CSV table of C-alpha atoms in Angstrom, one decimal:
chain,number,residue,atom,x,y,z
T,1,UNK,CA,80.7,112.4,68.5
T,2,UNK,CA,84.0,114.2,67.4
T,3,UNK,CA,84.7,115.9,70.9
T,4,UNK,CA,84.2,112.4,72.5
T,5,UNK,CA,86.2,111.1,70.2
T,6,UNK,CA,89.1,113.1,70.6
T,7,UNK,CA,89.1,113.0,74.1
T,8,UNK,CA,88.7,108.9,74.5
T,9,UNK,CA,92.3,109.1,72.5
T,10,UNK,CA,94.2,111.3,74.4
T,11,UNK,CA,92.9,110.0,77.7
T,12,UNK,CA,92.9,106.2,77.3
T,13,UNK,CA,94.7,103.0,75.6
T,14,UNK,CA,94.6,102.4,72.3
T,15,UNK,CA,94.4,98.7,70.6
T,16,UNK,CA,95.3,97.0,67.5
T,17,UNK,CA,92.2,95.2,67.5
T,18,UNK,CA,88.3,96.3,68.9
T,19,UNK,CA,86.2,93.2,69.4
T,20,UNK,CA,81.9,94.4,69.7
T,21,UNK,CA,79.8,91.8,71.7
T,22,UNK,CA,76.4,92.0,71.1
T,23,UNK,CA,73.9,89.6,72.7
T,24,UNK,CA,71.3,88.5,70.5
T,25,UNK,CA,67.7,89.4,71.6
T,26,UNK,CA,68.7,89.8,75.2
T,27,UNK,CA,65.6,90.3,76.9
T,28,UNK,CA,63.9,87.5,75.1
T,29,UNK,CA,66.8,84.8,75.5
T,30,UNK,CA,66.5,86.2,79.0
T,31,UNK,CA,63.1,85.1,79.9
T,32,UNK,CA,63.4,81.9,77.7
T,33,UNK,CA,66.1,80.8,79.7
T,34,UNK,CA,63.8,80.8,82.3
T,35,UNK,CA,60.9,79.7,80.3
T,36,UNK,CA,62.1,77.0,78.1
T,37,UNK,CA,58.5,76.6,76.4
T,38,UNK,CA,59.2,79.9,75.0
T,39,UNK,CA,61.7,78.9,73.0
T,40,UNK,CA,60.4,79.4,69.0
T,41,UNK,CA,57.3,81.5,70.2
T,42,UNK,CA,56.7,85.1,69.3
T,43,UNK,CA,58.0,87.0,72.2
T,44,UNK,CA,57.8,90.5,72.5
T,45,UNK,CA,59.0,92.6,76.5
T,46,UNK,CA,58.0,95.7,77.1
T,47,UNK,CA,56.3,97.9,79.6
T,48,UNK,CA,54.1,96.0,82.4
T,49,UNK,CA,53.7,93.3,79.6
T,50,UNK,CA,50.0,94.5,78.7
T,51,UNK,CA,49.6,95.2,75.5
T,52,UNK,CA,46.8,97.4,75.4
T,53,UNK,CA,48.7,99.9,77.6
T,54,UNK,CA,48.9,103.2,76.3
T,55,UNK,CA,52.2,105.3,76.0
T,56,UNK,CA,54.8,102.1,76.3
T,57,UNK,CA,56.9,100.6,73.7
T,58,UNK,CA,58.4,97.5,72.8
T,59,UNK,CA,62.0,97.2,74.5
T,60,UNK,CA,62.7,93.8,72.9
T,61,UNK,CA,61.6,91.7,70.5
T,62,UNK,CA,61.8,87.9,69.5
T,63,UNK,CA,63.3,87.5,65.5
T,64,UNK,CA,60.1,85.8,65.4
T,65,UNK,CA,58.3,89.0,66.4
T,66,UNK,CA,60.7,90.9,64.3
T,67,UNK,CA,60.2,88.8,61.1
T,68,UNK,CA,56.2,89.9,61.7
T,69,UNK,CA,57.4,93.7,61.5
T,70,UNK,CA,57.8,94.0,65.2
T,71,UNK,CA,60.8,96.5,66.5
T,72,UNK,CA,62.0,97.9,69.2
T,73,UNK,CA,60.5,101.2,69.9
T,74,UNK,CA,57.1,100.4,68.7
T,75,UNK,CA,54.0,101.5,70.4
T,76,UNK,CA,53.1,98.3,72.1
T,77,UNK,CA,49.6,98.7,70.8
T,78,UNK,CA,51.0,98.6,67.4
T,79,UNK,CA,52.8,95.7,68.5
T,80,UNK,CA,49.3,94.3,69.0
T,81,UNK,CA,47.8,94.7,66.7
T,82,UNK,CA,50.4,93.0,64.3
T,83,UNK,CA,50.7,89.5,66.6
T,84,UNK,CA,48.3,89.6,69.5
T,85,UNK,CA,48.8,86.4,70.1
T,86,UNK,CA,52.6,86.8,70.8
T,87,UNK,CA,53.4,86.5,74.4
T,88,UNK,CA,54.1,89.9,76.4
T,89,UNK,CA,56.3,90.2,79.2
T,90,UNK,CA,56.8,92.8,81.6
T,91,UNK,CA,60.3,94.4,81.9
T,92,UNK,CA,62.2,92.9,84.7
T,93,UNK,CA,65.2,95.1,84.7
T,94,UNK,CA,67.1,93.4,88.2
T,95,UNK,CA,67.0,90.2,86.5
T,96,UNK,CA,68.1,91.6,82.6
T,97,UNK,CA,70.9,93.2,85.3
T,98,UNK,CA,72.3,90.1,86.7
T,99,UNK,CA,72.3,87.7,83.4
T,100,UNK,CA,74.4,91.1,81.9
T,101,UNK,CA,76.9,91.0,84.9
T,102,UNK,CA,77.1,87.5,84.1
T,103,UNK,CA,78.5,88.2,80.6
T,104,UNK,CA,80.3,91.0,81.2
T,105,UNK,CA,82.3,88.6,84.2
T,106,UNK,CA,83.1,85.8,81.3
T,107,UNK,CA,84.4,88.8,79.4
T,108,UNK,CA,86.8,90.0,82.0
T,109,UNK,CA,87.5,86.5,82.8
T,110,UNK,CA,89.5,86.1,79.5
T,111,UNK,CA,91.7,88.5,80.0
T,112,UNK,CA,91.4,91.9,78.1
T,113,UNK,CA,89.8,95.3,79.0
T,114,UNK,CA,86.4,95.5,78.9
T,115,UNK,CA,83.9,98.6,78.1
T,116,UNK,CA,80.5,98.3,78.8
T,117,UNK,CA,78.3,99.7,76.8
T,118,UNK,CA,74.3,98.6,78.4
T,119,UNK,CA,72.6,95.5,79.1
T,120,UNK,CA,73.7,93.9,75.6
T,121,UNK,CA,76.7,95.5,74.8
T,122,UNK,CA,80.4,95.8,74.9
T,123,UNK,CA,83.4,96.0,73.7
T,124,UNK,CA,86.9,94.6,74.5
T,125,UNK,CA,90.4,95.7,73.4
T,126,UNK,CA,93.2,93.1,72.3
T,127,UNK,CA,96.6,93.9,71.3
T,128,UNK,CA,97.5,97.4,73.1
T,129,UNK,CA,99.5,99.7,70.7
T,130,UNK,CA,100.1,102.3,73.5
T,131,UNK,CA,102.8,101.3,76.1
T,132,UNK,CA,103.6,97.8,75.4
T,133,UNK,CA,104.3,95.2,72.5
T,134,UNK,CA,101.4,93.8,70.7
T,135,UNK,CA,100.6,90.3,71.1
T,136,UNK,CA,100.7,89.5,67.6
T,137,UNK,CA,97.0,88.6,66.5
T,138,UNK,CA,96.5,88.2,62.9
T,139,UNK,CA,93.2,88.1,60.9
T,140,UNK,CA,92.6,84.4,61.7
T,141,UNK,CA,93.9,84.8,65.5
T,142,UNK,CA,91.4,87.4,65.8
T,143,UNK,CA,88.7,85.4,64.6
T,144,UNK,CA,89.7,82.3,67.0
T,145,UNK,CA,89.5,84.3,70.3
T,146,UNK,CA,86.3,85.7,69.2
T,147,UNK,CA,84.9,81.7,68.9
T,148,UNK,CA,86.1,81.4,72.0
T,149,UNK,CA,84.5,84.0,73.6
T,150,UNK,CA,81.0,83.3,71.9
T,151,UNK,CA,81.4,79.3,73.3
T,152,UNK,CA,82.5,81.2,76.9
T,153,UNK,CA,79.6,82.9,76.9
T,154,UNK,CA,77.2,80.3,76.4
T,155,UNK,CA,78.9,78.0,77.9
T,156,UNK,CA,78.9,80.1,80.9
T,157,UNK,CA,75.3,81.9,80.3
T,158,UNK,CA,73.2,80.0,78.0
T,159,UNK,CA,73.2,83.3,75.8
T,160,UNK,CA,74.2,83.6,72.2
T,161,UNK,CA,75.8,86.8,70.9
T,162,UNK,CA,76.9,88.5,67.9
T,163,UNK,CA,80.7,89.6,67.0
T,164,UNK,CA,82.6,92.6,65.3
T,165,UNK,CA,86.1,93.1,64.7
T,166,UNK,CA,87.7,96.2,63.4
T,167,UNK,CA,90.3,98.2,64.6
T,168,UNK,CA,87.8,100.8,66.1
T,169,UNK,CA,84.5,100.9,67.6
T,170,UNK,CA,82.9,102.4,65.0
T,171,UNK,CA,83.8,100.2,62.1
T,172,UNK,CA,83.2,96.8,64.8
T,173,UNK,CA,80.0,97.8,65.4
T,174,UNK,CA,78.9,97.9,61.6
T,175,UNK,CA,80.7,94.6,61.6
T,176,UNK,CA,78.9,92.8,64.0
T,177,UNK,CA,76.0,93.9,62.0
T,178,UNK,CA,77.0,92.0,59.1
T,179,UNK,CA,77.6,89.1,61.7
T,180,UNK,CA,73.9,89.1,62.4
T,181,UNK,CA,72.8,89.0,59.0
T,182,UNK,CA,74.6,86.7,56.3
T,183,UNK,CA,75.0,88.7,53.3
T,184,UNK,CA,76.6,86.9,50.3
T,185,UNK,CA,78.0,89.4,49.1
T,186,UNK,CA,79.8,90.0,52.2
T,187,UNK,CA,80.9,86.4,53.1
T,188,UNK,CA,82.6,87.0,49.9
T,189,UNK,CA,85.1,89.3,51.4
T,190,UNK,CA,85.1,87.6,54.4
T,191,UNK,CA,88.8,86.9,55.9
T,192,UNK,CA,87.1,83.3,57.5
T,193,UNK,CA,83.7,81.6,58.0
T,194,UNK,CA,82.5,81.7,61.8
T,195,UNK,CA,79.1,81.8,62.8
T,196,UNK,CA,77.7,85.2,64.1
T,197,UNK,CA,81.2,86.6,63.7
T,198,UNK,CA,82.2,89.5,61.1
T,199,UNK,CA,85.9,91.2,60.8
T,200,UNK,CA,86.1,94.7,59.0
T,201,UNK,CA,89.0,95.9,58.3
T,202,UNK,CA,90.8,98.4,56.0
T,203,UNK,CA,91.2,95.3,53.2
T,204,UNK,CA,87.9,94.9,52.7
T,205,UNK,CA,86.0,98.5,54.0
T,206,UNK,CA,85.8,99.7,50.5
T,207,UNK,CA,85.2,96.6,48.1
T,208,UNK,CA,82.2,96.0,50.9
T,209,UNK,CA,80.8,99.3,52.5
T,210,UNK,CA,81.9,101.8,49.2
T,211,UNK,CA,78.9,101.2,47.3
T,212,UNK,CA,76.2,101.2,50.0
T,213,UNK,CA,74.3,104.1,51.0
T,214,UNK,CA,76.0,106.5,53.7
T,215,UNK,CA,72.8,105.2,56.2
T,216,UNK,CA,75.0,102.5,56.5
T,217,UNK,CA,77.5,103.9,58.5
T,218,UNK,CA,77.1,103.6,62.0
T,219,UNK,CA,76.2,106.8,63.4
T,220,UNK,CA,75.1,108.5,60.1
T,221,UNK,CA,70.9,109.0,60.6
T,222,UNK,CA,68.3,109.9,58.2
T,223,UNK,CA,68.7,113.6,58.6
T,224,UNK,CA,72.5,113.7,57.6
T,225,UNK,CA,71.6,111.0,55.1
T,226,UNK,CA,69.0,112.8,53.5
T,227,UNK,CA,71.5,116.2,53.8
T,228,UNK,CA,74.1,114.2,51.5
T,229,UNK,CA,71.6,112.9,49.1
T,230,UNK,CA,70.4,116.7,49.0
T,231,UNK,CA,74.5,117.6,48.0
T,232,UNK,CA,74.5,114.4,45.4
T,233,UNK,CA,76.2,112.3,47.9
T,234,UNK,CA,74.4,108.9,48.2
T,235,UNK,CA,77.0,106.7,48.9
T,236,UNK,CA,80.1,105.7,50.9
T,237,UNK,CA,82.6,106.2,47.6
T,238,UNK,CA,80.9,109.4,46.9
T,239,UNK,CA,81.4,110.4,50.6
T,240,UNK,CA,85.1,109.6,50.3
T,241,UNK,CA,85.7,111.4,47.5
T,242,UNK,CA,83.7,114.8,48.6
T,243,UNK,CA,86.4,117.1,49.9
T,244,UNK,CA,87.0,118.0,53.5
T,245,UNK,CA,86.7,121.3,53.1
T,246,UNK,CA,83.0,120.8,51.5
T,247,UNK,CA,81.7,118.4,54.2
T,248,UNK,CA,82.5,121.0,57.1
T,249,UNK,CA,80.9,124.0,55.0
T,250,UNK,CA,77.7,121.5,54.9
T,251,UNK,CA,77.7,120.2,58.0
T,252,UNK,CA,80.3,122.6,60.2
T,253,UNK,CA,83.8,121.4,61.9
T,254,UNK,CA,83.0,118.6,64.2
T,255,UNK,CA,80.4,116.7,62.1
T,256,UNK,CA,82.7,117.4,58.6
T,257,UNK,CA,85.3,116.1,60.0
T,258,UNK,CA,83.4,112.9,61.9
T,259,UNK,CA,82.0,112.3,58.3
T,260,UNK,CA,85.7,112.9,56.6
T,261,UNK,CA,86.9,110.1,59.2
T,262,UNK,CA,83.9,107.9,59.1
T,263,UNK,CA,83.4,106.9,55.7
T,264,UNK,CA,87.0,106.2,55.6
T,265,UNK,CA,86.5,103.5,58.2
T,266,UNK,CA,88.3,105.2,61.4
T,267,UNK,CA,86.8,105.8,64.5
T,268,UNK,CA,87.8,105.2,68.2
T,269,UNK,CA,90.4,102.6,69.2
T,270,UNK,CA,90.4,103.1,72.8
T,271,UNK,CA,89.4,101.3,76.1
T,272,UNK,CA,88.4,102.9,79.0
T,273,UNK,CA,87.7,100.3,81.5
T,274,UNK,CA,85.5,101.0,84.6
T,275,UNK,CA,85.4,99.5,88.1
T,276,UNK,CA,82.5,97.4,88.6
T,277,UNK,CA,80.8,95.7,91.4
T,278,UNK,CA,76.7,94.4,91.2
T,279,UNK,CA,74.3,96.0,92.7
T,280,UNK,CA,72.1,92.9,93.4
T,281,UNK,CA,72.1,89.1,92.7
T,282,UNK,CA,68.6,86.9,92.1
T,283,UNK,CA,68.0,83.3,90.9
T,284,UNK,CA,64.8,82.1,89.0
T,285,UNK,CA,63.8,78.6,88.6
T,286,UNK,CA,61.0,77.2,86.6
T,287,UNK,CA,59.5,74.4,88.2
T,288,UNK,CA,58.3,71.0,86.2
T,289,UNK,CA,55.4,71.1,88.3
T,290,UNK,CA,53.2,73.9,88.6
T,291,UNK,CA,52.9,75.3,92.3
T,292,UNK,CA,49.0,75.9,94.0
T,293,UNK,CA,49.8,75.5,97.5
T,294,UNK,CA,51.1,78.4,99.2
T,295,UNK,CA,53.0,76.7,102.0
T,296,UNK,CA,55.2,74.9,98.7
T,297,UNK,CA,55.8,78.4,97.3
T,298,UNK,CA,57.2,79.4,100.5
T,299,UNK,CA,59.7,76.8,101.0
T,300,UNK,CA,60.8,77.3,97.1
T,301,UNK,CA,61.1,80.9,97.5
T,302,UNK,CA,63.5,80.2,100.8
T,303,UNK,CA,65.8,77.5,98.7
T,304,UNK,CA,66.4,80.6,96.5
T,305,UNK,CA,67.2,83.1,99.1
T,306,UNK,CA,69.5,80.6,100.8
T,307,UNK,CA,71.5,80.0,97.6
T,308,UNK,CA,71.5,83.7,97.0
T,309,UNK,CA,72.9,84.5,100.1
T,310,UNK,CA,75.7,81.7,100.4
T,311,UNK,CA,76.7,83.6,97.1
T,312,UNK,CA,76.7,87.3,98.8
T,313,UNK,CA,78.5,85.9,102.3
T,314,UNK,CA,81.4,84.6,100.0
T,315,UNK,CA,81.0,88.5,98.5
T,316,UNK,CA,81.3,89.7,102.1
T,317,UNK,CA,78.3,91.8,101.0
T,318,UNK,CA,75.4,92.9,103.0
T,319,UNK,CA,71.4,93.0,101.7
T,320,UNK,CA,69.2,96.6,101.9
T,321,UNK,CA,66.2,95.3,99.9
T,322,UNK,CA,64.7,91.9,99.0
T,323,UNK,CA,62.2,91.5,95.9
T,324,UNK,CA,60.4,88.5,94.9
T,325,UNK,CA,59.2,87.1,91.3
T,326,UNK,CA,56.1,85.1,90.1
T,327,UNK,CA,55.0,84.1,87.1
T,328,UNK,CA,52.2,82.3,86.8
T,329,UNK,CA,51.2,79.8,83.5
T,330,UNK,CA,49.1,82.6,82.0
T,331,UNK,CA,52.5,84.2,81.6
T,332,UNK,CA,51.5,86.8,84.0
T,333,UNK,CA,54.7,88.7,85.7
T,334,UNK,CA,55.2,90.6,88.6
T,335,UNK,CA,57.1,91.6,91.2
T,336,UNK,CA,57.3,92.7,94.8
T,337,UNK,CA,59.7,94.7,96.5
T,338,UNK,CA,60.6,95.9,99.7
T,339,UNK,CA,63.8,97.4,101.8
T,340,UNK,CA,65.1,95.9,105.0
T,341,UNK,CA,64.6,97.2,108.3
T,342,UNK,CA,69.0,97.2,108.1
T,343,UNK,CA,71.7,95.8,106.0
T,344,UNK,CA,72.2,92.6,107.1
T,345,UNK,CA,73.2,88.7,106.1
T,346,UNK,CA,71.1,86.4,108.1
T,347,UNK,CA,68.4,84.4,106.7
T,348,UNK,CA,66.4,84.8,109.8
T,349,UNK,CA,66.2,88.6,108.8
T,350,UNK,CA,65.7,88.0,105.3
T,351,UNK,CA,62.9,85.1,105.1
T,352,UNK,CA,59.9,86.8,106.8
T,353,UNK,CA,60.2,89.3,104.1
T,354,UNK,CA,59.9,87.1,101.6
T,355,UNK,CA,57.6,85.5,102.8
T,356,UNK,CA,55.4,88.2,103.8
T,357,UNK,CA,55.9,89.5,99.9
T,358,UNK,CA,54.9,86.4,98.6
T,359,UNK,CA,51.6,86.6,100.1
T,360,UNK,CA,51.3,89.9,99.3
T,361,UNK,CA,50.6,88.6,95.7
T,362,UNK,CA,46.9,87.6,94.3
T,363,UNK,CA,47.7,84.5,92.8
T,364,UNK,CA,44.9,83.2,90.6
T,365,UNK,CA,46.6,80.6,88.6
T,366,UNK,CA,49.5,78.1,89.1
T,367,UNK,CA,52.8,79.6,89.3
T,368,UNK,CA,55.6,78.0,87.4
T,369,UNK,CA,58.4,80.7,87.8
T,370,UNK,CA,59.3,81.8,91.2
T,371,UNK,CA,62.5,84.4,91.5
T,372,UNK,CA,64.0,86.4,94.5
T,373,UNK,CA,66.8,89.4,94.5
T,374,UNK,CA,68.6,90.7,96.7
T,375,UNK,CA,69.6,94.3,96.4
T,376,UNK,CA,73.2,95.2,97.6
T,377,UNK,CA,74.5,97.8,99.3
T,378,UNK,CA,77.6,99.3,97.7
T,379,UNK,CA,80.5,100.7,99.0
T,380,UNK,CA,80.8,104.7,99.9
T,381,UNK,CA,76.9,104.7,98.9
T,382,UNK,CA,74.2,105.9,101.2
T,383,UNK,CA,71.1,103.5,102.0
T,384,UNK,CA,68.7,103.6,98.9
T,385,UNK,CA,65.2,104.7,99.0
T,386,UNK,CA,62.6,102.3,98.9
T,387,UNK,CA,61.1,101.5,95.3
């Protein structure tokens, strides 16, 4: 943590302000975006979406799910037997791709550098402090642009997300955790009142994070934790007030000093911003009426692709590999994939494929979610194997 640290700040800008977006239960609002009637239901993705299967975990989990004792992680067996009658989903990792491209776009779109951190995750720099003027947000200006990038984003998405401010990661992360979870005692020292957003600053670190347990603090797990407690340290105050010199004879230079830094709110202020460019687009639709007939799954599945691809032509991208999506109203998930004979753009090329993938699939109930991607190829990259 400290090397990477220290290298982020000499390498990269620093800002006044670090804002921490964090989609609320990704997966889940995911696949309830395309399944409406999920909305409210226990919903819990992971693996293949069978339960019984041995050696997966849950990857996501509905706050219904989660208020049952359901976390990511979990064995989902154990998942099952605390709410088998949740709905399971499999994984569908090129559709949790495109909806987080989607975000991270809106993101860009307003204006600041942008550092992805995963599907659910980033964090964008306002005010640089290195190498030009600030632009002179204060507490409550903050606290505005971060409203506006929550309405962006579902505006633009139909996702809801969390928010952190600080004037480093570190300290915006533990932020947006607050801005998950109302805590009186918190809203309290709040500088304003916005929904699902959280600012932690150096006026109210230590009346708000002094007297909780060093766990707390981001980065600080239940090893080091329990190495404190063993040295009569159990909380943030009592961290601040050990010496240096004592935390690195405890816990050696890097992770004494981290601690020495940590507690006192610092962290990382930098951006590093990174070229990116997706690697496929795909479109879902849910249809009012469930679909039997094969010869109507067919036509739906080539309104997709030909939606997908006036997309990639404005792109000037080309296609490797095509996949296709079904769910049926069972809930069962799958997909089928399959590369290309050659790059190409033409629908002619492209709709046997799917086709022939569709009816690849043994379709025992009515399907209600069909969904096709398109892989891409990308620039100074080799064809891909096929998956």
């Amino acid at each position: 943590m400290t090397s990477q640290y220290a290298e982020s700040v000499a390498d990269a800008p620093r800002y006044r302000w670090l804002i921490h977006v964090d989609l609320d239960q990704f997966q889940v609002s995911v696949e309830r975006l395309r399944s409406p009637e999920l909305v409210g239901v226990p919903v819990i993705v992971g693996g293949n979406g069978d339960p019984t299967e041995a050696r997966k975990v849950v990857t996501c989990a509905s706050y219904e799910a989660r208020d049952a004792g359901v976390r990511a992680g979990m064995p989902l067996r154990a998942a099952y037997r605390k709410m088998p009658d949740a709905i399971y989903l499999p994984l569908d990792v090129p559709a949790y791709d495109v909806a987080s491209a989607e975000v991270m776009s809106v993101l860009r779109g307003l204006g600041h550098p942008v550092e992805v951190w995963g599907w659910d995750e980033a964090y964008m720099g306002v005010d640089a402090v290195d190498g030009e003027a600030p632009a002179g947000h204060d507490r409550i200006g903050i606290g505005d642009l971060a409203l506006r990038i929550r309405t962006e984003i579902f505006d633009r998405t139909g996702l809801h997300c969390s928010i952190g401010i600080s004037d480093n990661k570190q300290r915006a992360k533990m932020a947006t955790g607050f801005a998950k979870k109302p805590d009186p005692a918190a809203d309290a020292l709040a500088p304003f009142r916005i929904e699902k957003v959280f600012l932690l600053d150096e006026l109210n670190w230590l009346p708000l994070m002094g007297p909780r347990p060093c766990r707390d603090l981001w980065s600080v797990g239940p090893k080091t934790a329990a190495k404190l407690a063993g040295h009569g340290v159990d909380t943030v105050e009592e961290l601040i007030a050990t010496p240096r010199e004592n935390l690195i004879g405890i816990f050696g230079p890097h992770q004494g000093n981290w601690l020495y830094v940590l507690c006192r709110g610092g962290g990382d202020a930098t951006i590093t911003e990174e070229p990116w460019l997706a690697r496929s687009h795909s479109k879902s639709r849910t249809y009012p009426t469930d679909m039997t007939d094969a010869a109507e799954m067919r036509a739906a599945a080539l309104e997709l692709t030909e939606d997908l691809l006036g997309q990639i032509l404005s792109e000037e991208r080309e296609v490797f590999r095509v996949a296709v999506t079904v769910r049926t109203t069972t809930f069962y998930t799958r997909t089928k994939s399959r590369k290309l004979p050659a790059p190409t753009t033409r629908l002619d090329d492209i709709a046997p494929v799917i086709s022939e993938l569709l009816g690849n699939f043994e379709i025992e109930r009515p399907v209600r979610l069909l969904g096709v991607r398109c892989d891409l190829v990308m620039p100074e990259e080799g064809d891909e194997e096929e998956s």
